[in-house]
Amino acid sequence: MKYALVVFPSKKLQDLANSYRKRYDPKYALIPPHITLKAAFEASEEEAEVFRGQLKEIAKKYNPFLLKVTKVKSFEPVSNTIYFKVEPTPELEGLFADFRDRLPGGPPPYSFVPHITIGQELSKEEHADVFRQLEMVGIDHEEKVNRFHLLYQLENGIWTVYETYHLGKD
């Protein structure tokens, strides 16, 4: 089965991201707007039982934190992906490192850049046009994050929540 770990932002921020995603992201219907902490990886149900316990331990290590989204950026020239830039925090970076080091799936192909994708798989021309427009719009958003989610992928490609982990020592 395929799993992933994400933070879902507030409904307000998801609605804003989706206002762009429904036009510029072909994966719009497969998963809500999110910050990927561990990209899709394969694991058996037995392996999942083991790492679910590890996820509970990891969640206790980190307190809730302030999520700041500050601007529209792009991964060009690596890819024609446009995103809301999420300011790195020690908590986000720590969660990413713990998931990378303790869970199946090997190291990610890129360094960790916390973000919320709003457009991807765009042609070069469409990317340039859309990015210019969105860059001028800008974004300045803050909210508190107190949980992350283990997702799994259904046969139709849609991602759904398997389990939610609350940050802190509750």
Tab-separated table of N, CA and C in Angstrom:
chain	number	residue	atom	x	y	z
A	1	MET	N	0.841	-1.170	0.000
A	1	MET	CA	0.000	0.000	0.000
A	1	MET	C	0.892	1.240	0.000
A	2	LYS	N	0.390	2.313	-0.598
A	2	LYS	CA	1.118	3.580	-0.616
A	2	LYS	C	0.632	4.466	0.509
A	3	TYR	N	1.610	5.039	1.245
A	3	TYR	CA	1.334	5.949	2.340
A	3	TYR	C	2.059	7.271	2.090
A	4	ALA	N	1.639	8.314	2.812
A	4	ALA	CA	2.315	9.611	2.807
A	4	ALA	C	1.970	10.308	4.116
A	5	LEU	N	2.779	11.290	4.488
A	5	LEU	CA	2.527	12.080	5.696
A	5	LEU	C	2.427	13.555	5.313
A	6	VAL	N	1.364	14.193	5.809
A	6	VAL	CA	1.103	15.575	5.421
A	6	VAL	C	0.554	16.378	6.593
A	7	VAL	N	0.592	17.692	6.435
A	7	VAL	CA	-0.144	18.637	7.269
A	7	VAL	C	-1.201	19.255	6.366
A	8	PHE	N	-2.450	19.215	6.807
A	8	PHE	CA	-3.512	19.924	6.096
A	8	PHE	C	-3.680	21.297	6.749
A	9	PRO	N	-3.646	22.368	5.960
A	9	PRO	CA	-3.888	23.694	6.539
A	9	PRO	C	-5.377	23.888	6.836
A	10	SER	N	-5.700	25.029	7.391
A	10	SER	CA	-7.086	25.370	7.719
A	10	SER	C	-7.957	25.384	6.468
A	11	LYS	N	-9.261	25.312	6.680
A	11	LYS	CA	-10.202	25.364	5.560
A	11	LYS	C	-10.026	26.665	4.775
A	12	LYS	N	-9.807	27.767	5.473
A	12	LYS	CA	-9.631	29.067	4.812
A	12	LYS	C	-8.469	29.010	3.815
A	13	LEU	N	-7.328	28.481	4.245
A	13	LEU	CA	-6.167	28.405	3.358
A	13	LEU	C	-6.380	27.349	2.269
A	14	GLN	N	-7.040	26.241	2.600
A	14	GLN	CA	-7.349	25.236	1.582
A	14	GLN	C	-8.261	25.820	0.499
A	15	ASP	N	-9.252	26.605	0.913
A	15	ASP	CA	-10.153	27.216	-0.067
A	15	ASP	C	-9.396	28.155	-1.003
A	16	LEU	N	-8.481	28.938	-0.449
A	16	LEU	CA	-7.679	29.836	-1.276
A	16	LEU	C	-6.817	29.035	-2.255
A	17	ALA	N	-6.124	28.013	-1.753
A	17	ALA	CA	-5.291	27.173	-2.626
A	17	ALA	C	-6.141	26.505	-3.703
A	18	ASN	N	-7.302	25.995	-3.310
A	18	ASN	CA	-8.167	25.309	-4.278
A	18	ASN	C	-8.718	26.244	-5.345
A	19	SER	N	-8.836	27.531	-5.041
A	19	SER	CA	-9.312	28.467	-6.059
A	19	SER	C	-8.335	28.501	-7.242
A	20	TYR	N	-7.069	28.207	-6.997
A	20	TYR	CA	-6.070	28.108	-8.072
A	20	TYR	C	-5.915	26.666	-8.553
A	21	ARG	N	-5.917	25.728	-7.611
A	21	ARG	CA	-5.665	24.325	-7.953
A	21	ARG	C	-6.694	23.781	-8.948
A	22	LYS	N	-7.961	24.182	-8.791
A	22	LYS	CA	-8.969	23.602	-9.692
A	22	LYS	C	-8.699	23.984	-11.142
A	23	ARG	N	-7.949	25.072	-11.363
A	23	ARG	CA	-7.586	25.466	-12.727
A	23	ARG	C	-6.201	24.980	-13.140
A	24	TYR	N	-5.268	24.920	-12.188
A	24	TYR	CA	-3.862	24.735	-12.546
A	24	TYR	C	-3.207	23.465	-12.014
A	25	ASP	N	-3.967	22.601	-11.341
A	25	ASP	CA	-3.381	21.387	-10.771
A	25	ASP	C	-4.202	20.168	-11.193
A	26	PRO	N	-3.650	19.323	-12.076
A	26	PRO	CA	-4.402	18.147	-12.517
A	26	PRO	C	-4.657	17.130	-11.395
A	27	LYS	N	-3.978	17.271	-10.257
A	27	LYS	CA	-4.188	16.355	-9.127
A	27	LYS	C	-5.173	16.926	-8.107
A	28	TYR	N	-5.853	17.993	-8.493
A	28	TYR	CA	-6.804	18.681	-7.619
A	28	TYR	C	-7.787	17.724	-6.952
A	29	ALA	N	-8.348	16.796	-7.686
A	29	ALA	CA	-9.393	15.911	-7.160
A	29	ALA	C	-8.835	14.750	-6.325
A	30	LEU	N	-7.520	14.549	-6.333
A	30	LEU	CA	-6.941	13.383	-5.663
A	30	LEU	C	-6.570	13.620	-4.201
A	31	ILE	N	-6.307	14.886	-3.844
A	31	ILE	CA	-5.872	15.188	-2.475
A	31	ILE	C	-6.128	16.663	-2.182
A	32	PRO	N	-6.574	16.997	-0.958
A	32	PRO	CA	-6.741	18.417	-0.606
A	32	PRO	C	-5.379	19.115	-0.530
A	33	PRO	N	-5.375	20.450	-0.524
A	33	PRO	CA	-4.116	21.184	-0.355
A	33	PRO	C	-3.422	20.740	0.930
A	34	HIS	N	-2.094	20.611	0.853
A	34	HIS	CA	-1.351	20.054	1.984
A	34	HIS	C	0.115	20.445	1.912
A	35	ILE	N	0.817	20.207	3.020
A	35	ILE	CA	2.273	20.314	3.077
A	35	ILE	C	2.776	18.885	3.216
A	36	THR	N	3.569	18.433	2.269
A	36	THR	CA	4.089	17.065	2.307
A	36	THR	C	5.274	16.994	3.266
A	37	LEU	N	5.163	16.106	4.242
A	37	LEU	CA	6.264	15.861	5.178
A	37	LEU	C	7.009	14.576	4.828
A	38	LYS	N	6.333	13.662	4.165
A	38	LYS	CA	6.963	12.440	3.640
A	38	LYS	C	6.158	12.062	2.406
A	39	ALA	N	6.817	12.101	1.253
A	39	ALA	CA	6.156	11.793	-0.012
A	39	ALA	C	5.761	10.318	-0.051
A	40	ALA	N	4.944	9.984	-1.021
A	40	ALA	CA	4.407	8.625	-1.165
A	40	ALA	C	5.503	7.569	-1.049
A	41	PHE	N	5.204	6.532	-0.245
A	41	PHE	CA	6.133	5.410	-0.097
A	41	PHE	C	5.316	4.136	0.081
A	42	GLU	N	5.908	3.030	-0.315
A	42	GLU	CA	5.255	1.723	-0.221
A	42	GLU	C	5.592	1.076	1.118
A	43	ALA	N	4.590	0.436	1.708
A	43	ALA	CA	4.816	-0.342	2.929
A	43	ALA	C	3.707	-1.375	3.054
A	44	SER	N	4.048	-2.489	3.648
A	44	SER	CA	3.043	-3.528	3.899
A	44	SER	C	2.208	-3.126	5.113
A	45	GLU	N	1.100	-3.819	5.331
A	45	GLU	CA	0.274	-3.518	6.506
A	45	GLU	C	1.035	-3.822	7.788
A	46	GLU	N	1.896	-4.855	7.758
A	46	GLU	CA	2.707	-5.187	8.938
A	46	GLU	C	3.688	-4.057	9.239
A	47	GLU	N	4.347	-3.540	8.195
A	47	GLU	CA	5.270	-2.416	8.384
A	47	GLU	C	4.506	-1.196	8.921
A	48	ALA	N	3.298	-0.991	8.410
A	48	ALA	CA	2.491	0.156	8.844
A	48	ALA	C	2.175	0.070	10.334
A	49	GLU	N	1.904	-1.137	10.821
A	49	GLU	CA	1.630	-1.293	12.249
A	49	GLU	C	2.824	-0.821	13.077
A	50	VAL	N	4.030	-1.146	12.618
A	50	VAL	CA	5.244	-0.756	13.338
A	50	VAL	C	5.424	0.759	13.276
A	51	PHE	N	5.355	1.337	12.076
A	51	PHE	CA	5.646	2.768	12.004
A	51	PHE	C	4.519	3.636	12.562
A	52	ARG	N	3.310	3.106	12.672
A	52	ARG	CA	2.240	3.878	13.325
A	52	ARG	C	2.597	4.140	14.787
A	53	GLY	N	3.220	3.168	15.432
A	53	GLY	CA	3.696	3.385	16.800
A	53	GLY	C	4.796	4.433	16.845
A	54	GLN	N	5.692	4.392	15.860
A	54	GLN	CA	6.763	5.390	15.790
A	54	GLN	C	6.189	6.790	15.571
A	55	LEU	N	5.131	6.881	14.771
A	55	LEU	CA	4.521	8.189	14.509
A	55	LEU	C	3.938	8.798	15.784
A	56	LYS	N	3.373	7.943	16.653
A	56	LYS	CA	2.840	8.445	17.925
A	56	LYS	C	3.972	9.027	18.769
A	57	GLU	N	5.115	8.337	18.793
A	57	GLU	CA	6.282	8.823	19.543
A	57	GLU	C	6.782	10.140	18.971
A	58	ILE	N	6.878	10.197	17.646
A	58	ILE	CA	7.368	11.409	16.979
A	58	ILE	C	6.436	12.578	17.275
A	59	ALA	N	5.132	12.373	17.209
A	59	ALA	CA	4.169	13.452	17.458
A	59	ALA	C	4.349	14.057	18.847
A	60	LYS	N	4.670	13.225	19.836
A	60	LYS	CA	4.859	13.719	21.205
A	60	LYS	C	6.079	14.634	21.331
A	61	LYS	N	7.069	14.451	20.441
A	61	LYS	CA	8.307	15.237	20.503
A	61	LYS	C	8.104	16.702	20.133
A	62	TYR	N	7.055	16.991	19.366
A	62	TYR	CA	6.896	18.325	18.802
A	62	TYR	C	5.642	19.003	19.333
A	63	ASN	N	5.784	20.270	19.680
A	63	ASN	CA	4.646	21.067	20.124
A	63	ASN	C	3.937	21.678	18.922
A	64	PRO	N	2.674	22.071	19.094
A	64	PRO	CA	2.003	22.821	18.028
A	64	PRO	C	2.848	24.047	17.663
A	65	PHE	N	2.725	24.486	16.417
A	65	PHE	CA	3.571	25.580	15.939
A	65	PHE	C	2.793	26.494	15.004
A	66	LEU	N	3.379	27.669	14.762
A	66	LEU	CA	2.769	28.661	13.888
A	66	LEU	C	3.219	28.414	12.453
A	67	LEU	N	2.244	28.263	11.574
A	67	LEU	CA	2.495	28.071	10.144
A	67	LEU	C	2.349	29.426	9.472
A	68	LYS	N	3.391	29.845	8.741
A	68	LYS	CA	3.352	31.131	8.038
A	68	LYS	C	3.508	30.879	6.540
A	69	VAL	N	2.564	31.398	5.780
A	69	VAL	CA	2.611	31.313	4.321
A	69	VAL	C	2.826	32.732	3.825
A	70	THR	N	3.928	32.940	3.083
A	70	THR	CA	4.366	34.313	2.847
A	70	THR	C	4.378	34.789	1.402
A	71	LYS	N	4.396	33.896	0.433
A	71	LYS	CA	4.456	34.369	-0.950
A	71	LYS	C	4.188	33.230	-1.911
A	72	VAL	N	4.037	33.582	-3.165
A	72	VAL	CA	3.891	32.603	-4.238
A	72	VAL	C	5.263	32.427	-4.872
A	73	LYS	N	5.674	31.171	-5.028
A	73	LYS	CA	6.989	30.866	-5.605
A	73	LYS	C	6.831	29.756	-6.645
A	74	SER	N	7.967	29.414	-7.277
A	74	SER	CA	7.961	28.382	-8.306
A	74	SER	C	9.221	27.529	-8.180
A	75	PHE	N	9.105	26.267	-8.579
A	75	PHE	CA	10.266	25.374	-8.601
A	75	PHE	C	10.985	25.418	-9.954
A	76	GLU	N	10.577	26.320	-10.839
A	76	GLU	CA	11.250	26.445	-12.129
A	76	GLU	C	12.726	26.746	-11.893
A	77	PRO	N	13.665	26.174	-12.595
A	77	PRO	CA	13.546	25.356	-13.806
A	77	PRO	C	13.441	23.848	-13.542
A	78	VAL	N	13.467	23.424	-12.277
A	78	VAL	CA	13.382	21.991	-11.973
A	78	VAL	C	12.033	21.425	-12.425
A	79	SER	N	10.950	22.154	-12.127
A	79	SER	CA	9.621	21.764	-12.606
A	79	SER	C	8.758	23.012	-12.719
A	80	ASN	N	7.711	22.913	-13.497
A	80	ASN	CA	6.788	24.035	-13.670
A	80	ASN	C	5.682	23.985	-12.615
A	81	THR	N	6.107	23.912	-11.365
A	81	THR	CA	5.197	23.860	-10.232
A	81	THR	C	5.184	25.219	-9.540
A	82	ILE	N	3.973	25.702	-9.244
A	82	ILE	CA	3.778	26.970	-8.539
A	82	ILE	C	3.200	26.628	-7.169
A	83	TYR	N	3.668	27.344	-6.137
A	83	TYR	CA	3.246	26.986	-4.782
A	83	TYR	C	3.202	28.190	-3.860
A	84	PHE	N	2.458	28.014	-2.747
A	84	PHE	CA	2.515	28.946	-1.641
A	84	PHE	C	3.716	28.550	-0.798
A	85	LYS	N	4.621	29.498	-0.563
A	85	LYS	CA	5.814	29.225	0.236
A	85	LYS	C	5.444	29.196	1.716
A	86	VAL	N	5.806	28.118	2.388
A	86	VAL	CA	5.614	27.975	3.829
A	86	VAL	C	6.964	28.221	4.486
A	87	GLU	N	6.992	29.148	5.429
A	87	GLU	CA	8.249	29.443	6.126
A	87	GLU	C	8.674	28.219	6.930
A	88	PRO	N	9.940	27.801	6.783
A	88	PRO	CA	10.412	26.643	7.558
A	88	PRO	C	10.376	26.953	9.057
A	89	THR	N	10.065	25.926	9.839
A	89	THR	CA	10.111	26.041	11.297
A	89	THR	C	10.911	24.849	11.816
A	90	PRO	N	11.428	24.939	13.027
A	90	PRO	CA	12.130	23.781	13.591
A	90	PRO	C	11.222	22.541	13.655
A	91	GLU	N	9.926	22.754	13.899
A	91	GLU	CA	8.993	21.631	13.989
A	91	GLU	C	8.812	20.952	12.624
A	92	LEU	N	8.587	21.745	11.585
A	92	LEU	CA	8.431	21.157	10.244
A	92	LEU	C	9.695	20.414	9.827
A	93	GLU	N	10.837	21.048	10.042
A	93	GLU	CA	12.104	20.429	9.648
A	93	GLU	C	12.382	19.178	10.479
A	94	GLY	N	12.040	19.213	11.761
A	94	GLY	CA	12.238	18.048	12.626
A	94	GLY	C	11.338	16.891	12.227
A	95	LEU	N	10.063	17.186	11.970
A	95	LEU	CA	9.141	16.133	11.522
A	95	LEU	C	9.634	15.508	10.221
A	96	PHE	N	10.019	16.358	9.268
A	96	PHE	CA	10.521	15.860	7.991
A	96	PHE	C	11.726	14.934	8.212
A	97	ALA	N	12.686	15.361	9.026
A	97	ALA	CA	13.889	14.563	9.275
A	97	ALA	C	13.553	13.246	9.973
A	98	ASP	N	12.680	13.297	10.974
A	98	ASP	CA	12.295	12.064	11.671
A	98	ASP	C	11.602	11.092	10.722
A	99	PHE	N	10.704	11.595	9.884
A	99	PHE	CA	9.997	10.717	8.940
A	99	PHE	C	10.971	10.133	7.923
A	100	ARG	N	11.898	10.952	7.444
A	100	ARG	CA	12.895	10.492	6.474
A	100	ARG	C	13.770	9.399	7.075
A	101	ASP	N	14.186	9.608	8.329
A	101	ASP	CA	15.154	8.705	8.944
A	101	ASP	C	14.526	7.445	9.547
A	102	ARG	N	13.252	7.505	9.934
A	102	ARG	CA	12.673	6.383	10.693
A	102	ARG	C	11.639	5.562	9.947
A	103	LEU	N	11.189	6.053	8.789
A	103	LEU	CA	10.135	5.346	8.062
A	103	LEU	C	10.666	4.734	6.774
A	104	PRO	N	9.949	3.742	6.230
A	104	PRO	CA	10.367	3.149	4.949
A	104	PRO	C	10.343	4.190	3.835
A	105	GLY	N	10.986	3.871	2.729
A	105	GLY	CA	10.873	4.720	1.551
A	105	GLY	C	12.145	5.382	1.087
A	106	GLY	N	13.186	5.332	1.865
A	106	GLY	CA	14.453	5.910	1.421
A	106	GLY	C	14.440	7.425	1.413
A	107	PRO	N	15.580	8.013	1.075
A	107	PRO	CA	15.693	9.476	1.107
A	107	PRO	C	14.925	10.114	-0.058
A	108	PRO	N	14.399	11.327	0.164
A	108	PRO	CA	13.689	12.011	-0.914
A	108	PRO	C	14.667	12.507	-1.981
A	109	PRO	N	14.179	12.693	-3.203
A	109	PRO	CA	15.065	13.135	-4.286
A	109	PRO	C	15.481	14.600	-4.173
A	110	TYR	N	14.726	15.390	-3.398
A	110	TYR	CA	15.022	16.822	-3.273
A	110	TYR	C	15.118	17.201	-1.802
A	111	SER	N	15.756	18.353	-1.533
A	111	SER	CA	15.790	18.848	-0.165
A	111	SER	C	14.388	19.338	0.217
A	112	PHE	N	14.152	19.449	1.505
A	112	PHE	CA	12.829	19.814	2.018
A	112	PHE	C	12.559	21.303	1.824
A	113	VAL	N	11.519	21.601	1.069
A	113	VAL	CA	11.043	22.965	0.875
A	113	VAL	C	9.553	22.953	1.236
A	114	PRO	N	9.199	23.373	2.456
A	114	PRO	CA	7.785	23.316	2.827
A	114	PRO	C	6.959	24.234	1.925
A	115	HIS	N	5.878	23.682	1.383
A	115	HIS	CA	5.060	24.439	0.430
A	115	HIS	C	3.689	23.797	0.270
A	116	ILE	N	2.779	24.557	-0.328
A	116	ILE	CA	1.456	24.069	-0.700
A	116	ILE	C	1.322	24.288	-2.198
A	117	THR	N	1.279	23.213	-2.956
A	117	THR	CA	1.206	23.312	-4.413
A	117	THR	C	-0.127	23.915	-4.833
A	118	ILE	N	-0.057	24.878	-5.772
A	118	ILE	CA	-1.287	25.462	-6.321
A	118	ILE	C	-1.371	25.282	-7.833
A	119	GLY	N	-0.280	24.864	-8.459
A	119	GLY	CA	-0.293	24.579	-9.895
A	119	GLY	C	0.877	23.683	-10.242
A	120	GLN	N	0.632	22.677	-11.100
A	120	GLN	CA	1.717	21.792	-11.512
A	120	GLN	C	1.418	21.200	-12.881
A	121	GLU	N	2.472	20.646	-13.481
A	121	GLU	CA	2.387	20.048	-14.812
A	121	GLU	C	1.883	21.055	-15.845
A	122	LEU	N	2.298	22.309	-15.676
A	122	LEU	CA	1.927	23.377	-16.601
A	122	LEU	C	2.929	23.424	-17.749
A	123	SER	N	2.463	23.868	-18.918
A	123	SER	CA	3.401	24.095	-20.022
A	123	SER	C	4.294	25.270	-19.635
A	124	LYS	N	5.413	25.408	-20.310
A	124	LYS	CA	6.342	26.496	-20.008
A	124	LYS	C	5.651	27.854	-20.135
A	125	GLU	N	4.864	28.026	-21.193
A	125	GLU	CA	4.184	29.301	-21.434
A	125	GLU	C	3.105	29.561	-20.370
A	126	GLU	N	2.305	28.523	-20.077
A	126	GLU	CA	1.252	28.676	-19.086
A	126	GLU	C	1.859	28.971	-17.715
A	127	HIS	N	2.935	28.261	-17.386
A	127	HIS	CA	3.620	28.494	-16.117
A	127	HIS	C	4.060	29.943	-16.005
A	128	ALA	N	4.710	30.463	-17.026
A	128	ALA	CA	5.218	31.842	-16.998
A	128	ALA	C	4.071	32.829	-16.805
A	129	ASP	N	2.976	32.634	-17.529
A	129	ASP	CA	1.832	33.534	-17.464
A	129	ASP	C	1.174	33.487	-16.082
A	130	VAL	N	0.872	32.286	-15.605
A	130	VAL	CA	0.192	32.108	-14.325
A	130	VAL	C	1.075	32.600	-13.182
A	131	PHE	N	2.349	32.252	-13.214
A	131	PHE	CA	3.251	32.654	-12.134
A	131	PHE	C	3.343	34.173	-12.033
A	132	ARG	N	3.457	34.855	-13.175
A	132	ARG	CA	3.517	36.326	-13.169
A	132	ARG	C	2.278	36.916	-12.486
A	133	GLN	N	1.107	36.362	-12.814
A	133	GLN	CA	-0.143	36.868	-12.219
A	133	GLN	C	-0.183	36.624	-10.707
A	134	LEU	N	0.120	35.398	-10.300
A	134	LEU	CA	-0.003	35.032	-8.885
A	134	LEU	C	1.060	35.691	-8.016
A	135	GLU	N	2.225	35.911	-8.594
A	135	GLU	CA	3.305	36.561	-7.857
A	135	GLU	C	2.871	37.950	-7.399
A	136	MET	N	2.092	38.628	-8.237
A	136	MET	CA	1.619	39.975	-7.899
A	136	MET	C	0.522	39.940	-6.840
A	137	VAL	N	-0.273	38.861	-6.810
A	137	VAL	CA	-1.359	38.748	-5.835
A	137	VAL	C	-0.784	38.646	-4.431
A	138	GLY	N	0.211	37.772	-4.266
A	138	GLY	CA	0.853	37.602	-2.972
A	138	GLY	C	-0.047	36.911	-1.965
A	139	ILE	N	0.529	36.587	-0.817
A	139	ILE	CA	-0.214	35.944	0.266
A	139	ILE	C	0.516	36.232	1.571
A	140	ASP	N	-0.253	36.419	2.617
A	140	ASP	CA	0.305	36.620	3.955
A	140	ASP	C	-0.681	35.968	4.921
A	141	HIS	N	-0.348	34.767	5.384
A	141	HIS	CA	-1.289	33.983	6.185
A	141	HIS	C	-0.544	33.310	7.336
A	142	GLU	N	-1.178	33.297	8.515
A	142	GLU	CA	-0.630	32.589	9.675
A	142	GLU	C	-1.727	31.777	10.327
A	143	GLU	N	-1.351	30.602	10.821
A	143	GLU	CA	-2.296	29.767	11.574
A	143	GLU	C	-1.507	28.788	12.421
A	144	LYS	N	-2.168	28.234	13.416
A	144	LYS	CA	-1.531	27.264	14.306
A	144	LYS	C	-1.744	25.853	13.756
A	145	VAL	N	-0.688	25.049	13.794
A	145	VAL	CA	-0.762	23.648	13.376
A	145	VAL	C	-0.576	22.792	14.618
A	146	ASN	N	-1.486	21.836	14.813
A	146	ASN	CA	-1.379	20.984	15.998
A	146	ASN	C	-1.491	19.497	15.660
A	147	ARG	N	-1.398	19.144	14.371
A	147	ARG	CA	-1.511	17.728	13.991
A	147	ARG	C	-0.910	17.479	12.611
A	148	PHE	N	-0.611	16.219	12.355
A	148	PHE	CA	-0.254	15.772	11.013
A	148	PHE	C	-1.030	14.500	10.734
A	149	HIS	N	-1.037	14.075	9.476
A	149	HIS	CA	-1.884	12.956	9.057
A	149	HIS	C	-1.092	11.921	8.266
A	150	LEU	N	-1.374	10.672	8.566
A	150	LEU	CA	-0.898	9.556	7.757
A	150	LEU	C	-2.001	9.280	6.735
A	151	LEU	N	-1.657	9.347	5.458
A	151	LEU	CA	-2.608	9.094	4.381
A	151	LEU	C	-2.291	7.766	3.720
A	152	TYR	N	-3.275	7.193	3.051
A	152	TYR	CA	-3.032	6.059	2.174
A	152	TYR	C	-3.781	6.294	0.874
A	153	GLN	N	-3.290	5.669	-0.185
A	153	GLN	CA	-3.852	5.889	-1.510
A	153	GLN	C	-4.814	4.765	-1.875
A	154	LEU	N	-6.007	5.147	-2.288
A	154	LEU	CA	-7.008	4.191	-2.742
A	154	LEU	C	-6.677	3.732	-4.159
A	155	GLU	N	-7.337	2.677	-4.601
A	155	GLU	CA	-7.073	2.138	-5.941
A	155	GLU	C	-7.352	3.147	-7.048
A	156	ASN	N	-8.281	4.078	-6.817
A	156	ASN	CA	-8.599	5.076	-7.834
A	156	ASN	C	-7.655	6.280	-7.809
A	157	GLY	N	-6.602	6.229	-6.965
A	157	GLY	CA	-5.604	7.292	-6.908
A	157	GLY	C	-5.877	8.359	-5.863
A	158	ILE	N	-7.059	8.348	-5.264
A	158	ILE	CA	-7.407	9.351	-4.260
A	158	ILE	C	-6.711	9.014	-2.937
A	159	TRP	N	-6.210	10.069	-2.275
A	159	TRP	CA	-5.565	9.921	-0.972
A	159	TRP	C	-6.587	10.194	0.119
A	160	THR	N	-6.559	9.370	1.168
A	160	THR	CA	-7.490	9.536	2.280
A	160	THR	C	-6.749	9.360	3.610
A	161	VAL	N	-7.294	9.946	4.657
A	161	VAL	CA	-6.632	9.900	5.969
A	161	VAL	C	-6.754	8.506	6.569
A	162	TYR	N	-5.636	7.961	6.990
A	162	TYR	CA	-5.565	6.675	7.683
A	162	TYR	C	-5.590	6.921	9.192
A	163	GLU	N	-4.781	7.901	9.626
A	163	GLU	CA	-4.724	8.213	11.052
A	163	GLU	C	-4.207	9.637	11.226
A	164	THR	N	-4.670	10.298	12.287
A	164	THR	CA	-4.251	11.663	12.621
A	164	THR	C	-3.468	11.618	13.921
A	165	TYR	N	-2.373	12.395	13.967
A	165	TYR	CA	-1.492	12.436	15.135
A	165	TYR	C	-1.436	13.871	15.656
A	166	HIS	N	-1.745	14.043	16.931
A	166	HIS	CA	-1.736	15.357	17.550
A	166	HIS	C	-0.346	15.653	18.132
A	167	LEU	N	0.135	16.844	17.900
A	167	LEU	CA	1.456	17.257	18.396
A	167	LEU	C	1.395	17.559	19.881
A	168	GLY	N	2.479	17.289	20.559
A	168	GLY	CA	2.588	17.603	21.979
A	168	GLY	C	2.357	16.378	22.851
A	169	LYS	N	2.342	16.612	24.147
A	169	LYS	CA	2.316	15.516	25.115
A	169	LYS	C	0.917	15.232	25.662
A	170	ASP	N	-0.111	15.437	24.898
A	170	ASP	CA	-1.494	15.202	25.369
A	170	ASP	C	-1.650	13.815	25.966
